[in-house]
Short mmCIF file of C-alpha atoms in Angstrom, two decimals:
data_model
loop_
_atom_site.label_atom_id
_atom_site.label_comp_id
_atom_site.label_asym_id
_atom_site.label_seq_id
_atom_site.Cartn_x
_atom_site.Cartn_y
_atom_site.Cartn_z
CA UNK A 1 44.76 21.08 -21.12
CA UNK A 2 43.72 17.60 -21.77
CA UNK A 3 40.40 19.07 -23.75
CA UNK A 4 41.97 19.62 -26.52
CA UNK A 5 42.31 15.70 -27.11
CA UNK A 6 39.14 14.65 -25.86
CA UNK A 7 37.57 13.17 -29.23
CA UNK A 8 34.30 11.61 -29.56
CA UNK A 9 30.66 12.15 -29.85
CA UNK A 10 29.94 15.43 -28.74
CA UNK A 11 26.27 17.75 -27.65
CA UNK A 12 26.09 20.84 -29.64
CA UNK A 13 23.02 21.12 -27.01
CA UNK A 14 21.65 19.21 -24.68
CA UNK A 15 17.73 19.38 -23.82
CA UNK A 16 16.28 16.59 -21.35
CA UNK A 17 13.01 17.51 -21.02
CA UNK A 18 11.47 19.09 -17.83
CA UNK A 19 8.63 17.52 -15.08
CA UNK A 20 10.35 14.69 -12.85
CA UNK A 21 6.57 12.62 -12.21
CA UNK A 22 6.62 11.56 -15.58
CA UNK A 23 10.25 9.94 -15.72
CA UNK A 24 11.22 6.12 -15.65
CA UNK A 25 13.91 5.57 -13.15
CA UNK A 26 16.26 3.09 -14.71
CA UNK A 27 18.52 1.37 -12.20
CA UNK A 28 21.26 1.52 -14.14
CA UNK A 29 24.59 4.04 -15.23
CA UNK A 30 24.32 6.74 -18.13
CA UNK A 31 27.33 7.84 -19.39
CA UNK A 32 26.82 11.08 -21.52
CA UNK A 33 29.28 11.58 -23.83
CA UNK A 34 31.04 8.53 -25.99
CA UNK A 35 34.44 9.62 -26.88
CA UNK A 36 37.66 7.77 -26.26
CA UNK A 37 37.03 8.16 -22.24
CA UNK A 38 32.87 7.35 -22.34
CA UNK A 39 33.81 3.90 -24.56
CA UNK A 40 36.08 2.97 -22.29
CA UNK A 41 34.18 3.49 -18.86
CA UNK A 42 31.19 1.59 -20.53
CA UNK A 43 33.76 -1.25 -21.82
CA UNK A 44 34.91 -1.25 -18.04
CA UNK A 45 31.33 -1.04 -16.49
CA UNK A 46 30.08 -4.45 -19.26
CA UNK A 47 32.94 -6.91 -17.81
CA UNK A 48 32.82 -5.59 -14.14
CA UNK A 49 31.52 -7.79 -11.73
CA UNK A 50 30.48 -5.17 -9.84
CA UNK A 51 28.05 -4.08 -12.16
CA UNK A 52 27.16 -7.54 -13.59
CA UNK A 53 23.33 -6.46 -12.87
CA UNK A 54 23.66 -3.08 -14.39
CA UNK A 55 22.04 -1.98 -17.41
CA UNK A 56 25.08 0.77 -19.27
CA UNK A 57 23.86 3.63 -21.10
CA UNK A 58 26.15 5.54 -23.66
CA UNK A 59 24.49 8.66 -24.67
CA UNK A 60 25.43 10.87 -27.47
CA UNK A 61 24.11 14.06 -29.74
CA UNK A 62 23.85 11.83 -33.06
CA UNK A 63 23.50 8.00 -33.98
CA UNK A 64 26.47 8.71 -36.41
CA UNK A 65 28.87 6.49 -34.36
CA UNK A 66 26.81 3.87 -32.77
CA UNK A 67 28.10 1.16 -34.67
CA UNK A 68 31.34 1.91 -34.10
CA UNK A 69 30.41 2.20 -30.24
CA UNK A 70 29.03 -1.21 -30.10
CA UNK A 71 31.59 -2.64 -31.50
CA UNK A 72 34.39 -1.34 -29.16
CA UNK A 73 32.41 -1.65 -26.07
CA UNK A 74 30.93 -5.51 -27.02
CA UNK A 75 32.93 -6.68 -29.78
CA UNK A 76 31.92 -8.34 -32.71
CA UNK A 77 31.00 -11.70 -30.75
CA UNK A 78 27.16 -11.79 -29.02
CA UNK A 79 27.11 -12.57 -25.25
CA UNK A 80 24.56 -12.59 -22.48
CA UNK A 81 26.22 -9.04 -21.21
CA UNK A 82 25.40 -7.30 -24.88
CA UNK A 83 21.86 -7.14 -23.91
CA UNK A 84 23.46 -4.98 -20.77
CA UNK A 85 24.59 -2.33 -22.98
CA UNK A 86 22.67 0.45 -25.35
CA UNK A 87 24.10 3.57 -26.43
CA UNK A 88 21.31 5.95 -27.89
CA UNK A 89 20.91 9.67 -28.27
CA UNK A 90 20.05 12.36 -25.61
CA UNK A 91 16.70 13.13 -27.08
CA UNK A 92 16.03 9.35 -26.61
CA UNK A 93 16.54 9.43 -22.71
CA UNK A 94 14.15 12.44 -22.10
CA UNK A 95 11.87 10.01 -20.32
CA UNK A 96 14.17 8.07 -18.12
CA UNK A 97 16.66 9.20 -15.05
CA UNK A 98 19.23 7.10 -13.87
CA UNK A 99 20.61 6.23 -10.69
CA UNK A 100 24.28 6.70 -11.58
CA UNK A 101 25.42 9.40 -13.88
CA UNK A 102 29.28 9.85 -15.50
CA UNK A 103 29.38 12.86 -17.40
CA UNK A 104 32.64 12.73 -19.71
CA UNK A 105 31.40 14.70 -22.75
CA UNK A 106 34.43 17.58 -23.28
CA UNK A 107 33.25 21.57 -23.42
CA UNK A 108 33.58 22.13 -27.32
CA UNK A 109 30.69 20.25 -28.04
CA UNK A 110 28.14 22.83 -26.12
CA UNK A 111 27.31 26.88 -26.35
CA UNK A 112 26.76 26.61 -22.83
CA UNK A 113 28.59 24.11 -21.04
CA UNK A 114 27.96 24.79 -17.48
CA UNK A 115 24.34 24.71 -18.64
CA UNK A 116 24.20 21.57 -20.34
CA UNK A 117 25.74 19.90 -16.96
CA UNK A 118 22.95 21.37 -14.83
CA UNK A 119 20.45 20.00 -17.57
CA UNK A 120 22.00 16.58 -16.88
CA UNK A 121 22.15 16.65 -13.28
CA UNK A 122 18.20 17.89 -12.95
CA UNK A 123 16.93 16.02 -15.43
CA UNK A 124 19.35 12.88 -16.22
CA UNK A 125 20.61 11.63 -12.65
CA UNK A 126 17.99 10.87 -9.59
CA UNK A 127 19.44 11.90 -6.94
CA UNK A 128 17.34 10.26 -4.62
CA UNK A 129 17.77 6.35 -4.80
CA UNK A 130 21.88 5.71 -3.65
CA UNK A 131 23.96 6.95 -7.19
CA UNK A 132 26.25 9.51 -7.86
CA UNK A 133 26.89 12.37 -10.35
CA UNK A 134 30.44 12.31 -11.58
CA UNK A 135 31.57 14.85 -13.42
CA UNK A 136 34.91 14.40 -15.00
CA UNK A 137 36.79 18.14 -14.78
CA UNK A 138 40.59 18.89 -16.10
CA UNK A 139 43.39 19.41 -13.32
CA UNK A 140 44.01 22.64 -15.91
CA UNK A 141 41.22 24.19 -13.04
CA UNK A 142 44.12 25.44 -10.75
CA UNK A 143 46.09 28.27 -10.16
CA UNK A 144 49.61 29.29 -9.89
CA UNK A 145 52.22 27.50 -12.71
CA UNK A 146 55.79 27.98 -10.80
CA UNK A 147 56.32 24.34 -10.39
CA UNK A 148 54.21 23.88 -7.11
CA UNK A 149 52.29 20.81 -6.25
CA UNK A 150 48.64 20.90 -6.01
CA UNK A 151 46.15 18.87 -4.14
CA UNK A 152 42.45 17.96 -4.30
CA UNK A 153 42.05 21.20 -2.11
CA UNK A 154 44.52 23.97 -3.94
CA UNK A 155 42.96 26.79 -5.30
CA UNK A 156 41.43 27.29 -8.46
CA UNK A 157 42.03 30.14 -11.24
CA UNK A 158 39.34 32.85 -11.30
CA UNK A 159 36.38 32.48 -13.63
CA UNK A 160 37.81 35.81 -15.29
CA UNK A 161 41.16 34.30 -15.63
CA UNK A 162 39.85 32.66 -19.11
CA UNK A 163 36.97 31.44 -20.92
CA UNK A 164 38.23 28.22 -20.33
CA UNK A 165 38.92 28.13 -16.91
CA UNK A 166 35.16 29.79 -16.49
CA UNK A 167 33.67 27.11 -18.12
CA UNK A 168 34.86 24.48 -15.59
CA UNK A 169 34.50 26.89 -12.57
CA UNK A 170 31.00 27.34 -13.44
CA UNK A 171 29.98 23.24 -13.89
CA UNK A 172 31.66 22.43 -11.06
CA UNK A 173 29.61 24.52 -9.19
CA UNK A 174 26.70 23.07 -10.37
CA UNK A 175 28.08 19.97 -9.77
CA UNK A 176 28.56 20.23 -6.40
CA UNK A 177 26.19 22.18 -5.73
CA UNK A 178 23.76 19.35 -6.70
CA UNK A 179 25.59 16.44 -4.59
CA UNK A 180 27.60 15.34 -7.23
CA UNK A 181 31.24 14.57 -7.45
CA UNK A 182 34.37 15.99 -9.78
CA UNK A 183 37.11 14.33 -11.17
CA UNK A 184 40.33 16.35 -12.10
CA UNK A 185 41.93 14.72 -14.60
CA UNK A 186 45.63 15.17 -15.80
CA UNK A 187 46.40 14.92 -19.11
CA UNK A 188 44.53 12.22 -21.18
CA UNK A 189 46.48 10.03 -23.72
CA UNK A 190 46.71 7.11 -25.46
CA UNK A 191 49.31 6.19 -27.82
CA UNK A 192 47.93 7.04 -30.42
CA UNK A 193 46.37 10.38 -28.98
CA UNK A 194 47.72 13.19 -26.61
CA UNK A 195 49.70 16.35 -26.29
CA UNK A 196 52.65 14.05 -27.76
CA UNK A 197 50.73 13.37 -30.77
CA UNK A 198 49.25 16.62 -31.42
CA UNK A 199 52.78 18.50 -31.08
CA UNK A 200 54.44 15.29 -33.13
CA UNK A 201 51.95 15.09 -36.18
CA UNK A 202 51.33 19.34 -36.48
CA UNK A 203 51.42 19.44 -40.32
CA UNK A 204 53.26 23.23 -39.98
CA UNK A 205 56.16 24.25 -37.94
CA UNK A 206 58.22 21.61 -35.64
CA UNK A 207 57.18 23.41 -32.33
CA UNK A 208 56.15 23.58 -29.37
CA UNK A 209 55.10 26.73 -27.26
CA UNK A 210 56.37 26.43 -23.56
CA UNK A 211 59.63 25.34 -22.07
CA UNK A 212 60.81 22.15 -22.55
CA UNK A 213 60.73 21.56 -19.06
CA UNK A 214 57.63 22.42 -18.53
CA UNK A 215 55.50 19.90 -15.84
CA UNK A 216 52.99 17.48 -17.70
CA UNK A 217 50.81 15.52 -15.84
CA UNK A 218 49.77 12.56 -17.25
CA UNK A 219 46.66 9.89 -17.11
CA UNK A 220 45.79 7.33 -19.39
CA UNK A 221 42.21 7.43 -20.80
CA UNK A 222 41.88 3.76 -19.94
CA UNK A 223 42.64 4.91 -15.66
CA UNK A 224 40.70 7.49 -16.24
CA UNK A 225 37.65 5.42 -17.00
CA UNK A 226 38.88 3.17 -14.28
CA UNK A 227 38.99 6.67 -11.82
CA UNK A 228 35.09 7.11 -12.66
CA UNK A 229 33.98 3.37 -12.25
CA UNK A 230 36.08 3.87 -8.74
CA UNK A 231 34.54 6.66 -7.59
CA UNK A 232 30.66 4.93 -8.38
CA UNK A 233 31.19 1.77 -6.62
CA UNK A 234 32.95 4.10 -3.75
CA UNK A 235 29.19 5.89 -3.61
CA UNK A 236 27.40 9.33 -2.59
CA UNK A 237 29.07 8.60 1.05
CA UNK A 238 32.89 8.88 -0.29
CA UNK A 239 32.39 11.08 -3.29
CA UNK A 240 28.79 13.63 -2.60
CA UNK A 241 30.24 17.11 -3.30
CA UNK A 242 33.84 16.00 -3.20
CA UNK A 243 36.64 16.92 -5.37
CA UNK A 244 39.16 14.31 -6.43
CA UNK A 245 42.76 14.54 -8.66
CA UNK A 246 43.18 12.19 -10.76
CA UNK A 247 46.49 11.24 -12.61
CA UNK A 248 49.05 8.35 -12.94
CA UNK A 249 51.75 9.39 -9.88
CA UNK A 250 54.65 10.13 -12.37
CA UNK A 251 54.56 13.98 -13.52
CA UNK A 252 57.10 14.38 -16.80
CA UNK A 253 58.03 17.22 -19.10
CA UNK A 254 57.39 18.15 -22.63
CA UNK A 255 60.73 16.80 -23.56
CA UNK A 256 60.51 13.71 -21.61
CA UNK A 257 56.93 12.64 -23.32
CA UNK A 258 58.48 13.44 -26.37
CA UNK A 259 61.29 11.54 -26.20
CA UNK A 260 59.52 8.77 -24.93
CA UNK A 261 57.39 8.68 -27.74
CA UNK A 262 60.06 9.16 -30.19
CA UNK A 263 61.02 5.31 -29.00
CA UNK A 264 58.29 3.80 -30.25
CA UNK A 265 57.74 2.41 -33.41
CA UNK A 266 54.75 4.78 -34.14
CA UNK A 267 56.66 7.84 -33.73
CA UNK A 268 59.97 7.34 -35.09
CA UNK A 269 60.32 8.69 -37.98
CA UNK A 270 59.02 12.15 -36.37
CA UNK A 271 61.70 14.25 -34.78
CA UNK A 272 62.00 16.49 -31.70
CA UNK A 273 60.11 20.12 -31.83
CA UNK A 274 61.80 22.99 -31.06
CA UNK A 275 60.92 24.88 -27.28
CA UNK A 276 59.25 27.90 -28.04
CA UNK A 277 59.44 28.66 -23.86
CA UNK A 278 62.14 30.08 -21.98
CA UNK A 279 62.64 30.40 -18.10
CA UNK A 280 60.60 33.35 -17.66
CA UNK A 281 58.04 31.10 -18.67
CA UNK A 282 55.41 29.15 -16.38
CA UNK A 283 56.85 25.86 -15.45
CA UNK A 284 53.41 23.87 -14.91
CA UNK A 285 52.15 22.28 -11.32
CA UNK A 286 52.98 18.69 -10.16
CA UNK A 287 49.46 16.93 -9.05
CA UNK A 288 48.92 15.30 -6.08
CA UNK A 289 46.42 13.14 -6.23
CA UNK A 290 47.15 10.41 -2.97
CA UNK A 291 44.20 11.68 -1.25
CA UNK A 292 42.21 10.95 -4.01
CA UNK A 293 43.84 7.09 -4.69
CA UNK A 294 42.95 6.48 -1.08
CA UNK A 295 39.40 7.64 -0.68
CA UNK A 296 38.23 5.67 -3.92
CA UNK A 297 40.74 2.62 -3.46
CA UNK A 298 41.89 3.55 -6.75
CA UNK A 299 45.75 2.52 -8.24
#
């Protein structure tokens, strides 16, 4: 699942403070969690026009990357929309909700992710001034693997199925459950990142477990980003307790991202992995995600 490459500033916990009186509503979008995905969306939301009124809020656990943030999401060069943009820490926002909440921070950063995404909904978004919650899930949430195409409204895997697969059960329940809104991505890459670069650059062994024609669906972080701006200027009367799919229309295999990748300069001195899978083994899902491009006038 595309978890595995989601790098970036991650909450070991996440505590926003209880009491709701006390709390400055800012009028403005949070985006918890400033990875690959988070920089982009709040690169996306800056130059928008859209949001050209909208104060952007990247929150992480630690200051350790600010700098770096700034710098992606602003550039080095001052304009009047830098004023637009802060990224500060969780602890920092205890006193402040926001009218429009993305929530792109990956499970491995929390004890208790489910939790952590209930903290953020209660405590982070207000719910009660014309935003959205969007949560951004994986399309790794379904069941069956026989080649099958799923939809917005296919069946999940059991909670029991994995720890995994619980952990997204469970905070999209609590999503949902709250008004808000998730996002299914496919598989997040850029060219630098992705299941082609973590199966090209393994330091041991040339392989690859799964057949080689296994289904991967594909998204790149940048559409992703693009996906969650969609689905906030779309608003709570498209996307309130709605499930959307969200990946680029062209479903590959594990062969055919590799040997794309093998074409490009960055990758070609690496050579093709060895298949681990046979045909006894799961052959993946193709996503369907046209519902999804429709509602939020996304592609």
């Amino acid at each position: 699942g595309h978890w595995i490459f989601f790098l970036g500033c991650l909450f070991h916990e996440m505590s926003f403070g209880l009491g709701f009186a006390s709390k400055d509503v800012v009028d403005g979008v949070a985006v918890i969690g400033c990875g690959v995905l988070g920089t982009s969306l709040c690169k996306q939301l800056l130059e928008s026009p859209e949001f050209s009124s909208t104060t952007i809020t990247g929150v992480t656990k630690t200051t350790d990357r600010h700098a770096e943030i700034q710098e992606k999401v602003v550039g080095s060069s001052s304009s009047p929309s830098d004023s637009r943009f802060v990224v500060t820490t969780a602890d920092e926002i205890k006193d402040r909700k926001f009218k429009n909440v993305v929530f792109c921070a990956p499970p491995s950063g929390f004890e208790d992710y489910p939790s952590a995404i209930q903290d953020a909904v209660t405590n982070v978004w207000n719910s009660d001034v014309g935003g959205s919650f969007v949560f951004t899930s994986s399309g790794g949430i379904y069941a069956g693997a026989d080649g099958e195409t799923v939809t917005e409204s296919s069946p999940t895997a059991t909670a029991e199925s994995s720890p995994r697969t619980a952990r997204l059960v469970h905070a999209e329940k609590a999503v949902l459950d709250s008004g808000g809104a998730c996002l299914r991505l496919a598989g997040l890459y850029t060219a630098e990142r992705g299941a082609h670069s973590f199966w090209l650059k393994k330091k041991e062994g040339n392989e690859v477990r799964g057949r080689e024609d296994g289904i991967i669906n594909l998204l790149h972080y940048d559409d992703a980003a693009s996906a969650c701006m969609a689905a906030l200027l779309a608003g709570p009367s498209v996307v309130s307790q709605q499930i959307f799919l969200v990946s680029d229309g062209h479903p590959t295999t594990r062969r055919g991202i590799l040997e794309a990748a093998l074409r490009t300069k960055l990758y070609r001195d690496k050579s093709m992995p060895t298949f681990l899978g046979g045909d006894s083994d799961p052959k993946g899902k193709v996503y369907d995600g046209s519902r999804t491009n429709e509602a939020l006038d996304w592609k």
